[in-house]
Short mmCIF file of C-alpha atoms and ligand atoms in Angstrom, two decimals:
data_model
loop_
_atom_site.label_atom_id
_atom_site.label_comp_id
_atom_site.label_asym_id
_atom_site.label_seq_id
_atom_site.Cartn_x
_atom_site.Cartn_y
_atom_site.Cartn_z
CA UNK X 1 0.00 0.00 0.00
CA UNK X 2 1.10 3.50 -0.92
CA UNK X 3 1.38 5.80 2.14
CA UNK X 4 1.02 9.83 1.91
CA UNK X 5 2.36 12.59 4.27
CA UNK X 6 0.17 15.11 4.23
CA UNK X 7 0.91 18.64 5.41
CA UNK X 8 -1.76 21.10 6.35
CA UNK X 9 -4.14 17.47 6.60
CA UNK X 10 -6.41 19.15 9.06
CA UNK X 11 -7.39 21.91 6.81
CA UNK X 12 -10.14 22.68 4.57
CA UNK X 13 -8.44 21.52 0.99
CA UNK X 14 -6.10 19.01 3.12
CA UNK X 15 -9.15 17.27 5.16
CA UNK X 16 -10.83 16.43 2.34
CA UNK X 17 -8.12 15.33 0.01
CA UNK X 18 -7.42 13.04 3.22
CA UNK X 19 -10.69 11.06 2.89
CA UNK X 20 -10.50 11.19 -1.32
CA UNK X 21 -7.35 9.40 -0.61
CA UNK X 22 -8.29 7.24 1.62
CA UNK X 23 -11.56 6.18 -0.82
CA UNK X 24 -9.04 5.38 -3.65
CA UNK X 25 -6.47 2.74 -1.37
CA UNK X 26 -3.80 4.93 -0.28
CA UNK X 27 -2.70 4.69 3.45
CA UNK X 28 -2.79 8.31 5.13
CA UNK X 29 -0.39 9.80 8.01
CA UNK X 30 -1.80 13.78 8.28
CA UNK X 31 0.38 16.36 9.85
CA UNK X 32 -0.73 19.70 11.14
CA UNK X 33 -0.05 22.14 13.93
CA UNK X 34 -3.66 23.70 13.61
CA UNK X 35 -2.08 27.27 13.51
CA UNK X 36 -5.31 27.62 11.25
CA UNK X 37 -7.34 24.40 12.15
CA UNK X 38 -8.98 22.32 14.11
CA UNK X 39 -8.20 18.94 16.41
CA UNK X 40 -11.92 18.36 15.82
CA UNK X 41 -11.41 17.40 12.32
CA UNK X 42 -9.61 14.04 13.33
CA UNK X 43 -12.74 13.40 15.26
CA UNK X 44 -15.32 13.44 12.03
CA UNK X 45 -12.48 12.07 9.84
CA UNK X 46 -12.13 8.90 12.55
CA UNK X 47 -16.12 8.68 12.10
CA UNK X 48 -16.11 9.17 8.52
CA UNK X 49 -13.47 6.65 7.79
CA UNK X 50 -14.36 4.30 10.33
CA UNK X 51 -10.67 4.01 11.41
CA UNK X 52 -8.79 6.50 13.70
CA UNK X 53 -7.13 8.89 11.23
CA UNK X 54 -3.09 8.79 11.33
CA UNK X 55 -2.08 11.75 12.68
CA UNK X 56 1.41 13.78 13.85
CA UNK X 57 0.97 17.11 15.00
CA UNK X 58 3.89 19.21 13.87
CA UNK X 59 4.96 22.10 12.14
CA UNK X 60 6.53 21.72 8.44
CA UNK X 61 8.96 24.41 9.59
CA UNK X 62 10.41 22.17 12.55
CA UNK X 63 12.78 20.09 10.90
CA UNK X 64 13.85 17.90 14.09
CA UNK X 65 9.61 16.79 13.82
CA UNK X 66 10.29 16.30 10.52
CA UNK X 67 12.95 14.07 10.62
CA UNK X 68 10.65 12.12 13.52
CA UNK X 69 7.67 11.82 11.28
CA UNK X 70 9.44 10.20 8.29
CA UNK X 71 11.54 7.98 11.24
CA UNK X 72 8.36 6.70 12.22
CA UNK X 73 6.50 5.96 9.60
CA UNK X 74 7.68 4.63 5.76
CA UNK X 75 6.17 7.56 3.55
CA UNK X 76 6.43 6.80 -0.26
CA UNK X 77 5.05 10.71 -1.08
CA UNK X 78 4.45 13.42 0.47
CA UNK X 79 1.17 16.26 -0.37
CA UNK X 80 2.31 19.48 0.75
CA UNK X 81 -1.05 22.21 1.81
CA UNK X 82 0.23 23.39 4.84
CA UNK X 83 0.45 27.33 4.42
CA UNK X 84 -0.87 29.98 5.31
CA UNK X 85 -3.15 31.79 2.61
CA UNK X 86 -4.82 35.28 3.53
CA UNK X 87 -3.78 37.60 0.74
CA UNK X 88 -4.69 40.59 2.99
CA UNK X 89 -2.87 39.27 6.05
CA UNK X 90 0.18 38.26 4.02
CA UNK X 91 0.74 42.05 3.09
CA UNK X 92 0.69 42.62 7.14
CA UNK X 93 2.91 40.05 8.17
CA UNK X 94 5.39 39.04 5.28
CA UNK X 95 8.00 37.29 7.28
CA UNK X 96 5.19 35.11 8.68
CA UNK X 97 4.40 34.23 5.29
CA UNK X 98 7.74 33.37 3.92
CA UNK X 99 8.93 31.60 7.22
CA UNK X 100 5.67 29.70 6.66
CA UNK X 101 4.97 29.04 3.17
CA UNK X 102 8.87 29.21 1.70
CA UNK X 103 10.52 28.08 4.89
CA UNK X 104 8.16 25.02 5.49
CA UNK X 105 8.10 24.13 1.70
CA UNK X 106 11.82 23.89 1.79
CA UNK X 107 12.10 22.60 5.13
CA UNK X 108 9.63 19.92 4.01
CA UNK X 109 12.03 18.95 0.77
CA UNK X 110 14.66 18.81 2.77
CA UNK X 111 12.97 16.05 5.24
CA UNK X 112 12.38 14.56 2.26
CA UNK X 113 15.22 14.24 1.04
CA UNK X 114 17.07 12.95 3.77
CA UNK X 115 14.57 9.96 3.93
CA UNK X 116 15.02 9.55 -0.06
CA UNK X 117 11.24 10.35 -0.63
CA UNK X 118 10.87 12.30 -3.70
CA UNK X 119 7.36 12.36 -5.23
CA UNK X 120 5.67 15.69 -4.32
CA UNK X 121 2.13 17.06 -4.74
CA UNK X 122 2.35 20.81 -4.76
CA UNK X 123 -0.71 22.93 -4.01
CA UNK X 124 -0.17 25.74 -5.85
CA UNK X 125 -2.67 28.69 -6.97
CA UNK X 126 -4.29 30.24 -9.71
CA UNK X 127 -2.66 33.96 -8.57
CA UNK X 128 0.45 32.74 -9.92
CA UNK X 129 -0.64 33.85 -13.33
CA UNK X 130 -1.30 37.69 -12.24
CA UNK X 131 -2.68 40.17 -14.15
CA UNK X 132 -4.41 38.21 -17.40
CA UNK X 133 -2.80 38.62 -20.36
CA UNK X 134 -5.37 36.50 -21.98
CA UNK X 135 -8.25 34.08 -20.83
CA UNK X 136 -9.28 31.27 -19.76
CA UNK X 137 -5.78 30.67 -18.20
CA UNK X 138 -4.11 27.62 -19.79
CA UNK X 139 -0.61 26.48 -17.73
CA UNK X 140 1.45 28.58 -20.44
CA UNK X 141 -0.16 31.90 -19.34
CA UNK X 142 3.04 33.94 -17.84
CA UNK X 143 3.49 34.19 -14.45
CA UNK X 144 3.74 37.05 -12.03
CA UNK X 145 2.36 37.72 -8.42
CA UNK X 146 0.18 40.34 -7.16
CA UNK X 147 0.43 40.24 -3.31
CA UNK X 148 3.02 38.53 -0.88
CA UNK X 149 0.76 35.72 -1.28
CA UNK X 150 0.84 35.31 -4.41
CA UNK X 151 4.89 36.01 -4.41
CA UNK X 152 5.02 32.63 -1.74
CA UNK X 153 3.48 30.23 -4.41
CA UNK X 154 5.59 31.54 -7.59
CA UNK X 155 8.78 31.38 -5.51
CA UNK X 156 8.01 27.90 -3.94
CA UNK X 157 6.81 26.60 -7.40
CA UNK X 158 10.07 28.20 -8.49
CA UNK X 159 11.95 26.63 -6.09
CA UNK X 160 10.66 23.26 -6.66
CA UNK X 161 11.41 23.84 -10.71
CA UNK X 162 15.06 24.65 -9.16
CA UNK X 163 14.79 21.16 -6.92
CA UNK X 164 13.82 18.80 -10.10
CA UNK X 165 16.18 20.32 -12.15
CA UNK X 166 19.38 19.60 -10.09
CA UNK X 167 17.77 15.55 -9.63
CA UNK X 168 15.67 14.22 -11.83
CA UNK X 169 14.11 11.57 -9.39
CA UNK X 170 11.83 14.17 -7.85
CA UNK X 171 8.49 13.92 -9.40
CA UNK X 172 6.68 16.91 -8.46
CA UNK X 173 2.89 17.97 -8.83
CA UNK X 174 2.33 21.93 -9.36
CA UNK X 175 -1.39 22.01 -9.08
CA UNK X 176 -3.11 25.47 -9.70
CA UNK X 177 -6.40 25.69 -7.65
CA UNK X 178 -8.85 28.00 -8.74
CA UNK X 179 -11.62 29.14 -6.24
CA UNK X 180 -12.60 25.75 -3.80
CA UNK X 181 -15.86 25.54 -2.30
CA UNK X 182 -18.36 23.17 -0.73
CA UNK X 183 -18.05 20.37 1.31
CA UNK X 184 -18.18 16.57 1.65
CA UNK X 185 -21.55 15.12 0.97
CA UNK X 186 -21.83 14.31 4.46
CA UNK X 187 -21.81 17.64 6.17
CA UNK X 188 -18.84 16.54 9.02
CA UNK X 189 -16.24 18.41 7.48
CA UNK X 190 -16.30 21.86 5.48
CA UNK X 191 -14.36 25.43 5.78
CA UNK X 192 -13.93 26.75 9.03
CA UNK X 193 -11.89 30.06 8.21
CA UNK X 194 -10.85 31.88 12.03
CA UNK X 195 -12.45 35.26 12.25
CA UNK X 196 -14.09 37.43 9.45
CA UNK X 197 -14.06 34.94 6.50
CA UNK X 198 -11.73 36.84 3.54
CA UNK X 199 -13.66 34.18 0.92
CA UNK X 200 -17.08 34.54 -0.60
CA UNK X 201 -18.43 31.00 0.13
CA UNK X 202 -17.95 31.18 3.41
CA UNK X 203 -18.78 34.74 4.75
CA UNK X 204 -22.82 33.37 2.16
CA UNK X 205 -22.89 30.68 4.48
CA UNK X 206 -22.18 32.68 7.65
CA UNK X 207 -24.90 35.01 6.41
CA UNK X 208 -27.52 32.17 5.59
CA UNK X 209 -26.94 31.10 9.64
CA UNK X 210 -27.08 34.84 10.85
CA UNK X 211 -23.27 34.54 12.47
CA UNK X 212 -23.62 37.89 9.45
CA UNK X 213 -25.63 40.55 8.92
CA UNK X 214 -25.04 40.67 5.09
CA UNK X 215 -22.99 40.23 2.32
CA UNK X 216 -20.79 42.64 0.88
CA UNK X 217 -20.45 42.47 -2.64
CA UNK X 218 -17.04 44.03 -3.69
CA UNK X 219 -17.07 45.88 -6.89
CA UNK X 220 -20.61 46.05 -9.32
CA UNK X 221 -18.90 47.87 -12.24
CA UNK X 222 -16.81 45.31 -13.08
CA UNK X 223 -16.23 44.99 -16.44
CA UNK X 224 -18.38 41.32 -16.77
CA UNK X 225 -21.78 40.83 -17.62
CA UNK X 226 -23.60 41.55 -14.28
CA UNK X 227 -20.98 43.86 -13.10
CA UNK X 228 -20.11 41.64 -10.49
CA UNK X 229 -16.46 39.29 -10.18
CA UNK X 230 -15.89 36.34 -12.10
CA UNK X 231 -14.34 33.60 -10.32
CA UNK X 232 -13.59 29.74 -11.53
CA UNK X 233 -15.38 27.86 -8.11
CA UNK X 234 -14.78 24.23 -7.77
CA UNK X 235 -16.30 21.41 -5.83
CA UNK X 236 -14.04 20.84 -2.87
CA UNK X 237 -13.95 16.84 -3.15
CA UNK X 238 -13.24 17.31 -6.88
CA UNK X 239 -10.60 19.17 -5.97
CA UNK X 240 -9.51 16.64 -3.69
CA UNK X 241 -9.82 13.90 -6.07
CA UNK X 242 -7.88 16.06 -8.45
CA UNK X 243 -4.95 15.54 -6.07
CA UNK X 244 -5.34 11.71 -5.95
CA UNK X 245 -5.16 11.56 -10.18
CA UNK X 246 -1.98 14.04 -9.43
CA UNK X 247 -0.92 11.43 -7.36
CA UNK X 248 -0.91 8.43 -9.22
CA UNK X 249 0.05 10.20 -12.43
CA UNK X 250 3.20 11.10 -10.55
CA UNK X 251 3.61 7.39 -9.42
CA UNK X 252 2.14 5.64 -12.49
CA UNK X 253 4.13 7.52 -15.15
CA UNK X 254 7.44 8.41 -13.03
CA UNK X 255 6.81 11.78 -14.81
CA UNK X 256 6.36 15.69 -13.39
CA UNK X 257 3.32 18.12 -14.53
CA UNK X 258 1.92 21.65 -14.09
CA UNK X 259 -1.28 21.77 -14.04
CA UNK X 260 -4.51 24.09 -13.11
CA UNK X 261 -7.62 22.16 -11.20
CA UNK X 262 -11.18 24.27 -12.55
CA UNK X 263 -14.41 23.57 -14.28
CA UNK X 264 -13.56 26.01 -16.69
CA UNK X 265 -17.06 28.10 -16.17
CA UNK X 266 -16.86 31.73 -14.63
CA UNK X 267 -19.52 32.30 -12.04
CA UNK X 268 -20.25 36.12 -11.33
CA UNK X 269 -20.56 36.77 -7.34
CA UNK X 270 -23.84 37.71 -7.92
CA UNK X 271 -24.72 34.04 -9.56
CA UNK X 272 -23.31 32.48 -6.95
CA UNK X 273 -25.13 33.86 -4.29
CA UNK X 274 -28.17 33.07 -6.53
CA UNK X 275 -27.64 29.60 -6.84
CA UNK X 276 -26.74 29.40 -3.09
CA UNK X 277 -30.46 31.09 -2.01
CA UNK X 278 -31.98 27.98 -4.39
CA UNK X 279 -29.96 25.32 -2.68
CA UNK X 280 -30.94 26.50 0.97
CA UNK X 281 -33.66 28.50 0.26
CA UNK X 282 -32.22 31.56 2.65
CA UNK X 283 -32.57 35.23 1.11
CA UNK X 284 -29.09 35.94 1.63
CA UNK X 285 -29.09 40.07 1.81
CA UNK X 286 -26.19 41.87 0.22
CA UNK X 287 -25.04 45.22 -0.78
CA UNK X 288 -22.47 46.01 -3.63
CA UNK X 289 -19.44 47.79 -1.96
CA UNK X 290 -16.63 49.35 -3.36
CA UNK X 291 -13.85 47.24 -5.13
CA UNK X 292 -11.72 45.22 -2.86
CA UNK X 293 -8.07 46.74 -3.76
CA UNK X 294 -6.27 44.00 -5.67
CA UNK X 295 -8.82 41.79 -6.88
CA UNK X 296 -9.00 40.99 -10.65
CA UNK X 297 -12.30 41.61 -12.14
CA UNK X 298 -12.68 37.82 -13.81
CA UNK X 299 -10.11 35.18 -14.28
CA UNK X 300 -11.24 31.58 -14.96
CA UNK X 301 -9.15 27.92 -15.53
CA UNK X 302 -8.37 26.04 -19.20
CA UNK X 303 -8.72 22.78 -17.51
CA UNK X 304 -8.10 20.53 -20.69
CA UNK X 305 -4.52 19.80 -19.65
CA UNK X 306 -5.23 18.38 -16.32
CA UNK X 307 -8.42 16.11 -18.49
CA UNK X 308 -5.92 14.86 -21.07
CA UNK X 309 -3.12 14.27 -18.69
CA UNK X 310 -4.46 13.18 -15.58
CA UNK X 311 -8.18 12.19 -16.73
CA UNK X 312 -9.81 14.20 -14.19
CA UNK X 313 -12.50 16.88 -14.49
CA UNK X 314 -14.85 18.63 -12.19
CA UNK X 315 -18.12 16.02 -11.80
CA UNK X 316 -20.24 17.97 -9.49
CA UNK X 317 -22.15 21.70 -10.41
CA UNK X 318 -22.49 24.78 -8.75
CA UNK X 319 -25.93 23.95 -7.49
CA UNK X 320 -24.13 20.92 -5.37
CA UNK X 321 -21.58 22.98 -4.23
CA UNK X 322 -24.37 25.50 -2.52
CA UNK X 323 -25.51 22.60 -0.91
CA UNK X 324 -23.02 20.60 0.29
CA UNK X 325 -21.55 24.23 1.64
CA UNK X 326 -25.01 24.99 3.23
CA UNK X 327 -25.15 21.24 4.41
CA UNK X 328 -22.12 21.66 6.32
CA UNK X 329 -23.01 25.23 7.35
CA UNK X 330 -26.28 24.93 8.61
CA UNK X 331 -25.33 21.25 10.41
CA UNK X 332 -22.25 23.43 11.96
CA UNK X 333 -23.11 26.88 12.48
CA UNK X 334 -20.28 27.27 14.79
CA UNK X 335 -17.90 25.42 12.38
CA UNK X 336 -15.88 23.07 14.74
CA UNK X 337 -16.25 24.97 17.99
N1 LIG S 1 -16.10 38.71 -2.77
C1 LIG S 1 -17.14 39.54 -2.36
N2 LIG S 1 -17.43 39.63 -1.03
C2 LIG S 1 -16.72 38.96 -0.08
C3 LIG S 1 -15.66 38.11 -0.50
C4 LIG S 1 -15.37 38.01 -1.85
O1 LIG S 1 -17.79 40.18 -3.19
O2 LIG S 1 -17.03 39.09 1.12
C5 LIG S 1 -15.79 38.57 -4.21
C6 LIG S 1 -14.38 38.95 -4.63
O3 LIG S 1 -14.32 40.34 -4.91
C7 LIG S 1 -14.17 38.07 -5.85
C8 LIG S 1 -14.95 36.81 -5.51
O4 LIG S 1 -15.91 37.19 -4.51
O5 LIG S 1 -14.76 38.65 -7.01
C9 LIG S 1 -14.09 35.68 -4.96
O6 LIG S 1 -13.32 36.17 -3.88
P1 LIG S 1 -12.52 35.20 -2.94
O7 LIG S 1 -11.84 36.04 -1.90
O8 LIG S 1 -13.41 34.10 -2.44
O9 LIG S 1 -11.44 34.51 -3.89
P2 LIG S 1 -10.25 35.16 -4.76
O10 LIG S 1 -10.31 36.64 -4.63
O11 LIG S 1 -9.03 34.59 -4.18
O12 LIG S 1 -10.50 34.71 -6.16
#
């Protein structure tokens, strides 16, 4: 049996990759040092999985933890989420960010290294492509960053372009998420973001429960056709899946790729929080604010590479991903607390 580190495994993208892996055969050990999660994920993994999850809390950027984890258990590869990933609070504390999401990414290679594991899923981001010089986005798009955010993922895909180039035994994974949302069909585990959610999905859902008065709607003179943002929104768990075809492509063809994970639809903010009143039949109220400084009016995935390639697309609509976010919402109104 194949067995997967994963970083960040209590998290929103990370949780849920851990039970798509788990549904295809692999063998899971999570890491995590809930900086920006919860212990009470391992609880409604343990039920959801029937097993008690695998689990070593640490921090990717304490290498002497490191070096236990991969002592401990035989890891074959390793799925690196654990960062940090508030564009807004990135431009607040840089150093933070780069200790976090540079350091750890490096300090995980290293631990890697030393144990001779060298198959790597990489979750990258859409922002690496900046400012669109054309759309959809297809993997060739150039690359720039826009925030300090953005500036951790192109220098840690960098230096992971850097890492396969000097041996070419590392198979590596650059996956380009566009915007996750919902949650597993079952309600137990979702997004939890701490405070004010920065996201859209979440901060509809907080509104549907009341934890929010309303919506604000940033920007309704975009240049789209409701005035409104265009984002690329993906179903969590295909997003999750996306990671396990990553996975075996890396182990199946002893090859690297770049790829983005999207449906390859724009949905305008205004059509999301549409579709999210029909799936949980809340009014959710809203007023259109100005511009949030930064964002790109519209920006959406090519996702034929990652179909050809890995044989993975997007399976479930926007109408499930309202309700498998309201599911887990309105079952958790608190989130884990
Ligand atoms: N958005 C909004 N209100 C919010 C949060 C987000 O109108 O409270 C908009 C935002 O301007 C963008 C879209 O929703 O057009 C997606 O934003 P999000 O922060 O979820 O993702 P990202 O900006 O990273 O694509």
């Amino acid at each position: 049996m194949t067995t997967v580190l994963l970083t960040g495994a209590a998290g929103y993208i990370g949780s849920h990759t851990w039970l798509a892996l788990q549904a295809a055969g692999f063998s899971v050990v999570g890491l995590d040092d809930f900086s920006n999660s919860s212990p009470e994920v391992l609880e409604r993994l343990r039920e959801l999985g029937g097993r008690r999850p695998v689990f070593e809390r640490a921090s990717v950027t304490d290498a002497a933890a490191l070096d236990a984890v991969f002592a401990r258990h035989r890891i074959d590869a390793v799925v690196h989420f654990a960062a940090f990933k508030a564009v807004g609070e990135s431009a607040a504390q840089p150093l933070a960010y780069y200790a976090n999401n540079v350091g750890g990414l490096v300090g995980t290679c290293q631990a890697m290294q030393r144990h001779g594991v060298k198959t790597l899923v990489f979750s990258s981001s859409a922002t690496v492509y900046g400012e669109p010089k054309y759309l959809p986005y297809d993997e060739a798009h150039p690359l720039s960053a826009m925030n300090v955010y953005g500036r951790t993922k192109l220098f840690g895909e960098q230096i992971l372009r850097d890492l396969e180039a000097s041996d070419p035994a590392w198979k590596i994974a650059w996956l380009r998420y566009f915007n996750p949302v919902g949650a597993h069909e079952s309600g137990r585990i979702g997004e939890d973001p701490r405070g004010v959610p920065n996201n859209l999905m979440p901060y509809v859902t907080q509104v549907a429960v009341g934890r929010r008065e309303f919506l604000q709607v940033f920007g309704g003179d975009y240049d789209t056709p409701d005035g409104t943002g265009v984002r690329d929104y993906l179903h969590v768990m295909d997003l999750a899946e996306g990671h396990v075809a990553a996975l075996r492509y890396l182990l199946d063809h002893g090859a690297s790729i770049t790829t983005n994970l999207g449906t390859g639809q724009g949905t305008s903010v205004l059509q999301l929080v549409q579709a999210f009143e029909r799936a949980s039949g809340r009014p959710i109220p809203y007023r259109i604010v100005d511009r949030r400084p930064g964002d790109l009016p519209a920006f959406w995935a090519d996702p034929t590479l990652a179909r050809e390639r890995l044989g993975w697309r997007t399976r479930r609509d926007l109408d499930a991903m309202c309700a498998d976010s309201w599911r887990w919402q309105s079952a958790n109104p608190q989130g884990y607390a």
